[in-house]
mmCIF file of C-alpha atoms in Angstrom:
data_model
loop_
_atom_site.group_PDB
_atom_site.id
_atom_site.type_symbol
_atom_site.label_atom_id
_atom_site.label_comp_id
_atom_site.label_asym_id
_atom_site.label_seq_id
_atom_site.Cartn_x
_atom_site.Cartn_y
_atom_site.Cartn_z
ATOM 1 C CA MET A 1 0.000 0.000 0.000
ATOM 2 C CA LYS A 2 1.355 3.410 -0.936
ATOM 3 C CA LYS A 3 1.768 5.780 1.981
ATOM 4 C CA SER A 4 0.626 9.341 1.332
ATOM 5 C CA ILE A 5 2.478 12.154 3.088
ATOM 6 C CA ASN A 6 1.717 15.801 2.452
ATOM 7 C CA SER A 7 3.824 18.802 3.322
ATOM 8 C CA ILE A 8 1.472 21.301 4.948
ATOM 9 C CA GLY A 9 3.776 24.164 5.846
ATOM 10 C CA ARG A 10 7.383 25.358 5.664
ATOM 11 C CA PHE A 11 9.051 27.744 8.068
ATOM 12 C CA MET A 12 12.265 29.105 6.510
ATOM 13 C CA PHE A 13 15.146 30.908 8.223
ATOM 14 C CA ILE A 14 18.066 32.517 6.466
ATOM 15 C CA LEU A 15 19.943 34.257 9.291
ATOM 16 C CA LEU A 16 20.042 34.436 13.072
ATOM 17 C CA VAL A 17 22.409 36.820 14.835
ATOM 18 C CA LEU A 18 22.876 38.148 18.355
ATOM 19 C CA PHE A 19 24.683 41.306 19.371
ATOM 20 C CA SER A 20 25.594 42.413 22.878
ATOM 21 C CA SER A 21 27.346 45.251 24.646
ATOM 22 C CA LYS A 22 27.998 45.893 28.326
ATOM 23 C CA ALA A 23 28.564 49.605 27.853
ATOM 24 C CA ASN A 24 25.346 50.716 26.173
ATOM 25 C CA THR A 25 22.258 49.546 24.304
ATOM 26 C CA GLN A 26 23.703 49.831 20.791
ATOM 27 C CA PHE A 27 24.644 46.144 20.939
ATOM 28 C CA ASN A 28 27.443 46.375 18.396
ATOM 29 C CA LYS A 29 29.429 43.256 19.329
ATOM 30 C CA LEU A 30 28.433 40.092 17.479
ATOM 31 C CA VAL A 31 28.455 37.187 19.950
ATOM 32 C CA TRP A 32 26.595 34.465 18.012
ATOM 33 C CA SER A 33 25.367 33.871 14.486
ATOM 34 C CA GLU A 34 23.925 31.109 12.316
ATOM 35 C CA GLU A 35 23.874 31.530 8.552
ATOM 36 C CA PHE A 36 22.961 27.931 7.684
ATOM 37 C CA ASN A 37 25.903 27.053 5.508
ATOM 38 C CA GLY A 38 26.179 23.500 4.265
ATOM 39 C CA SER A 39 23.336 21.034 3.876
ATOM 40 C CA GLY A 40 21.555 18.284 5.743
ATOM 41 C CA LEU A 41 20.785 18.330 9.451
ATOM 42 C CA PRO A 42 21.133 21.570 11.436
ATOM 43 C CA ASP A 43 24.493 22.138 13.149
ATOM 44 C CA SER A 44 24.410 20.008 16.311
ATOM 45 C CA SER A 45 26.893 22.318 18.049
ATOM 46 C CA LYS A 46 24.216 25.037 17.963
ATOM 47 C CA TRP A 47 20.899 23.201 17.873
ATOM 48 C CA SER A 48 19.105 20.534 19.874
ATOM 49 C CA TYR A 49 15.541 19.209 19.569
ATOM 50 C CA ASP A 50 12.444 18.960 21.670
ATOM 51 C CA LYS A 51 10.889 15.550 21.015
ATOM 52 C CA GLY A 52 7.415 14.087 20.980
ATOM 53 C CA LYS A 53 4.039 15.492 22.011
ATOM 54 C CA GLY A 54 5.005 17.015 25.347
ATOM 55 C CA CYS A 55 3.593 14.095 27.341
ATOM 56 C CA PRO A 56 3.217 13.216 30.105
ATOM 57 C CA GLN A 57 4.029 16.560 31.717
ATOM 58 C CA SER A 58 2.248 18.763 29.174
ATOM 59 C CA CYS A 59 0.583 16.901 26.313
ATOM 60 C CA GLY A 60 0.213 19.209 23.340
ATOM 61 C CA TRP A 61 3.074 21.287 24.760
ATOM 62 C CA GLY A 62 0.588 23.416 26.674
ATOM 63 C CA ASN A 63 -0.872 24.768 23.442
ATOM 64 C CA ASN A 64 -3.088 21.893 22.222
ATOM 65 C CA GLU A 65 -0.541 21.200 19.489
ATOM 66 C CA LEU A 66 -1.367 18.231 17.261
ATOM 67 C CA GLN A 67 2.057 17.349 15.868
ATOM 68 C CA TYR A 68 4.800 14.995 16.999
ATOM 69 C CA TYR A 69 8.220 16.650 17.053
ATOM 70 C CA THR A 70 10.940 14.484 15.518
ATOM 71 C CA VAL A 71 14.680 14.466 16.207
ATOM 72 C CA ALA A 72 17.378 14.684 13.524
ATOM 73 C CA ASN A 73 14.900 14.034 10.717
ATOM 74 C CA THR A 74 15.578 15.969 7.516
ATOM 75 C CA ASN A 75 11.944 15.599 6.488
ATOM 76 C CA ASN A 76 11.106 18.041 9.276
ATOM 77 C CA ALA A 77 14.259 20.132 9.754
ATOM 78 C CA ARG A 78 17.107 20.574 7.299
ATOM 79 C CA VAL A 79 19.639 23.060 5.995
ATOM 80 C CA GLU A 80 19.347 23.602 2.274
ATOM 81 C CA LYS A 81 20.804 26.284 -0.043
ATOM 82 C CA GLY A 82 21.517 28.685 2.806
ATOM 83 C CA TYR A 83 18.183 28.175 4.570
ATOM 84 C CA LEU A 84 16.959 26.293 7.602
ATOM 85 C CA ILE A 85 13.685 24.699 6.541
ATOM 86 C CA MET A 86 11.298 23.462 9.219
ATOM 87 C CA GLU A 87 8.527 21.450 7.598
ATOM 88 C CA ALA A 88 5.245 20.218 9.041
ATOM 89 C CA ARG A 89 3.948 17.069 7.362
ATOM 90 C CA LYS A 90 0.626 15.255 7.454
ATOM 91 C CA GLU A 91 1.577 11.709 8.413
ATOM 92 C CA LYS A 92 0.751 9.285 11.193
ATOM 93 C CA ILE A 93 3.549 9.073 13.733
ATOM 94 C CA GLU A 94 3.583 7.917 17.369
ATOM 95 C CA GLY A 95 -0.157 8.442 17.774
ATOM 96 C CA ALA A 96 -0.154 11.873 16.129
ATOM 97 C CA GLU A 97 -1.504 12.872 12.713
ATOM 98 C CA TYR A 98 1.296 15.325 11.921
ATOM 99 C CA SER A 99 5.070 15.579 12.256
ATOM 100 C CA SER A 100 7.193 18.687 12.632
ATOM 101 C CA ALA A 101 10.357 19.932 14.359
ATOM 102 C CA ARG A 102 11.079 22.133 17.343
ATOM 103 C CA LEU A 103 14.676 23.331 17.538
ATOM 104 C CA VAL A 104 16.276 24.906 20.615
ATOM 105 C CA THR A 105 19.630 26.496 21.463
ATOM 106 C CA LYS A 106 19.423 25.682 25.182
ATOM 107 C CA ASN A 107 22.899 25.186 26.725
ATOM 108 C CA LYS A 108 24.421 25.912 23.308
ATOM 109 C CA GLY A 109 23.331 29.530 22.916
ATOM 110 C CA ASP A 110 21.884 31.207 26.015
ATOM 111 C CA TRP A 111 21.719 34.972 26.427
ATOM 112 C CA LYS A 112 20.512 37.723 28.710
ATOM 113 C CA TYR A 113 20.211 41.193 27.154
ATOM 114 C CA GLY A 114 21.165 42.048 23.601
ATOM 115 C CA ARG A 115 19.698 42.406 20.139
ATOM 116 C CA LEU A 116 18.452 39.303 18.377
ATOM 117 C CA ASP A 117 17.621 39.332 14.643
ATOM 118 C CA ILE A 118 15.991 36.470 12.748
ATOM 119 C CA ARG A 119 15.237 36.618 9.031
ATOM 120 C CA ALA A 120 12.390 34.246 8.236
ATOM 121 C CA LYS A 121 9.538 33.428 5.878
ATOM 122 C CA LEU A 122 6.440 31.956 7.503
ATOM 123 C CA PRO A 123 4.056 29.164 6.455
ATOM 124 C CA ALA A 124 0.457 29.976 5.598
ATOM 125 C CA GLY A 125 -2.784 28.185 6.426
ATOM 126 C CA ARG A 126 -5.249 27.596 9.228
ATOM 127 C CA GLY A 127 -3.724 25.489 11.944
ATOM 128 C CA MET A 128 -0.238 26.900 11.412
ATOM 129 C CA TRP A 129 1.422 28.547 14.416
ATOM 130 C CA PRO A 130 5.021 29.483 13.578
ATOM 131 C CA ALA A 131 6.827 31.032 16.527
ATOM 132 C CA ILE A 132 10.261 32.118 17.705
ATOM 133 C CA TRP A 133 10.391 32.021 21.500
ATOM 134 C CA MET A 134 12.895 32.580 24.274
ATOM 135 C CA LEU A 135 12.509 30.403 27.374
ATOM 136 C CA PRO A 136 14.669 30.175 30.514
ATOM 137 C CA THR A 137 17.773 28.027 30.592
ATOM 138 C CA ASP A 138 17.142 27.406 34.283
ATOM 139 C CA TRP A 139 13.595 27.701 35.571
ATOM 140 C CA LYS A 140 14.834 29.660 38.572
ATOM 141 C CA TYR A 141 11.455 30.998 39.671
ATOM 142 C CA GLY A 142 9.408 27.890 38.889
ATOM 143 C CA GLY A 143 7.502 26.441 35.944
ATOM 144 C CA TRP A 144 5.772 28.427 33.235
ATOM 145 C CA PRO A 145 5.001 31.278 33.407
ATOM 146 C CA ARG A 146 6.858 32.104 36.636
ATOM 147 C CA SER A 147 10.315 32.131 35.054
ATOM 148 C CA GLY A 148 9.161 34.101 32.020
ATOM 149 C CA GLU A 149 8.890 33.791 28.254
ATOM 150 C CA ILE A 150 9.702 36.208 25.428
ATOM 151 C CA ASP A 151 7.912 35.567 22.132
ATOM 152 C CA ILE A 152 9.993 37.340 19.504
ATOM 153 C CA MET A 153 7.521 36.402 16.777
ATOM 154 C CA GLU A 154 4.234 34.536 16.669
ATOM 155 C CA ASN A 155 1.860 34.197 13.738
ATOM 156 C CA VAL A 156 -1.502 32.443 14.002
ATOM 157 C CA GLY A 157 -2.879 30.722 10.904
ATOM 158 C CA TYR A 158 -6.390 32.137 11.156
ATOM 159 C CA TRP A 159 -4.895 35.648 11.440
ATOM 160 C CA PRO A 160 -2.359 35.385 8.614
ATOM 161 C CA ASP A 161 -1.393 39.035 8.189
ATOM 162 C CA SER A 162 -0.433 39.685 11.814
ATOM 163 C CA VAL A 163 2.846 39.271 13.671
ATOM 164 C CA LEU A 164 2.794 39.367 17.460
ATOM 165 C CA GLY A 165 5.474 40.011 20.065
ATOM 166 C CA THR A 166 4.627 38.996 23.628
ATOM 167 C CA VAL A 167 6.076 38.766 27.128
ATOM 168 C CA HIS A 168 4.712 36.268 29.670
ATOM 169 C CA THR A 169 5.449 36.504 33.400
ATOM 170 C CA ASN A 170 3.806 35.243 36.561
ATOM 171 C CA ALA A 171 1.685 38.407 36.742
ATOM 172 C CA PHE A 172 1.117 38.815 33.008
ATOM 173 C CA ASN A 173 0.489 35.651 30.981
ATOM 174 C CA GLY A 174 -1.793 33.863 28.556
ATOM 175 C CA ILE A 175 -3.546 31.798 31.228
ATOM 176 C CA LYS A 176 -4.834 34.926 32.917
ATOM 177 C CA GLY A 177 -5.277 36.789 29.620
ATOM 178 C CA THR A 178 -3.022 39.525 30.956
ATOM 179 C CA GLN A 179 0.026 38.908 28.743
ATOM 180 C CA LYS A 180 1.792 41.973 27.360
ATOM 181 C CA THR A 181 1.523 41.773 23.587
ATOM 182 C CA ALA A 182 1.567 43.973 20.495
ATOM 183 C CA GLY A 183 1.509 43.341 16.768
ATOM 184 C CA LEU A 184 2.064 44.619 13.256
ATOM 185 C CA ASN A 185 0.262 43.755 10.016
ATOM 186 C CA PHE A 186 1.930 42.582 6.804
ATOM 187 C CA LYS A 187 0.404 41.113 3.640
ATOM 188 C CA ASP A 188 3.359 38.976 2.538
ATOM 189 C CA LEU A 189 4.519 37.017 5.574
ATOM 190 C CA SER A 190 4.410 33.704 3.691
ATOM 191 C CA THR A 191 5.841 34.994 0.406
ATOM 192 C CA ALA A 192 8.686 37.260 1.544
ATOM 193 C CA PHE A 193 11.376 37.250 4.187
ATOM 194 C CA HIS A 194 11.169 39.707 7.076
ATOM 195 C CA VAL A 195 13.570 40.427 9.925
ATOM 196 C CA TYR A 196 12.087 39.814 13.383
ATOM 197 C CA SER A 197 14.022 41.441 16.220
ATOM 198 C CA ILE A 198 14.071 42.258 19.888
ATOM 199 C CA VAL A 199 16.262 44.713 21.758
ATOM 200 C CA TRP A 200 16.422 43.570 25.383
ATOM 201 C CA THR A 201 17.941 45.713 28.125
ATOM 202 C CA ALA A 202 17.699 45.646 31.906
ATOM 203 C CA ASN A 203 14.816 48.126 31.698
ATOM 204 C CA GLU A 204 12.744 47.145 28.657
ATOM 205 C CA ILE A 205 12.179 44.832 25.706
ATOM 206 C CA ASN A 206 11.341 46.364 22.330
ATOM 207 C CA PHE A 207 10.029 44.316 19.400
ATOM 208 C CA TYR A 208 10.672 45.108 15.725
ATOM 209 C CA VAL A 209 9.789 43.831 12.272
ATOM 210 C CA ASP A 210 12.130 45.119 9.561
ATOM 211 C CA ASN A 211 13.333 47.673 12.135
ATOM 212 C CA LYS A 212 9.793 48.966 12.616
ATOM 213 C CA LEU A 213 8.926 49.205 16.313
#
């Protein structure tokens, strides 16, 4: 019997860079970058994977997600022609109906304060939820949301022209509906690359798309 597998969305990155500076907020010293040279699996010295469906601690990863995250599978995450491609696929796997990838830099690239720029093109379609998040290396103040979360970019499939930047804390978070969030509208998120950025200092976090605050 022929097995049918459909690609349902591609999330493409071309560049990730981080700048920092102790003296001021210009952040003019490059401390980390990823330009996705080569081909095949992502660089294991910079990237690790979250695996599975989030069970048993948080099935659906706390977001009612339907996919199973694979590890070191080029069908779901690969470097190709200068891009990192993260691909969601409709296929049965480990009790899920979809596969995808969730890459993390934890313990390989961990930062506090700086400017982070990511150039990416987003997938389109209802059910898509591409996101670039920052989570704690050490959950010093407890589980989510006590130790915080910074969402550099989120795009929800049923709201395709909007990009959101959000901060979650114990006082302000999605469970309570008090999260601090703001957004911008673009018509070409799935057809053109945009640069998603934050500038994070001890006093504030500013979110940008193509340098627009």
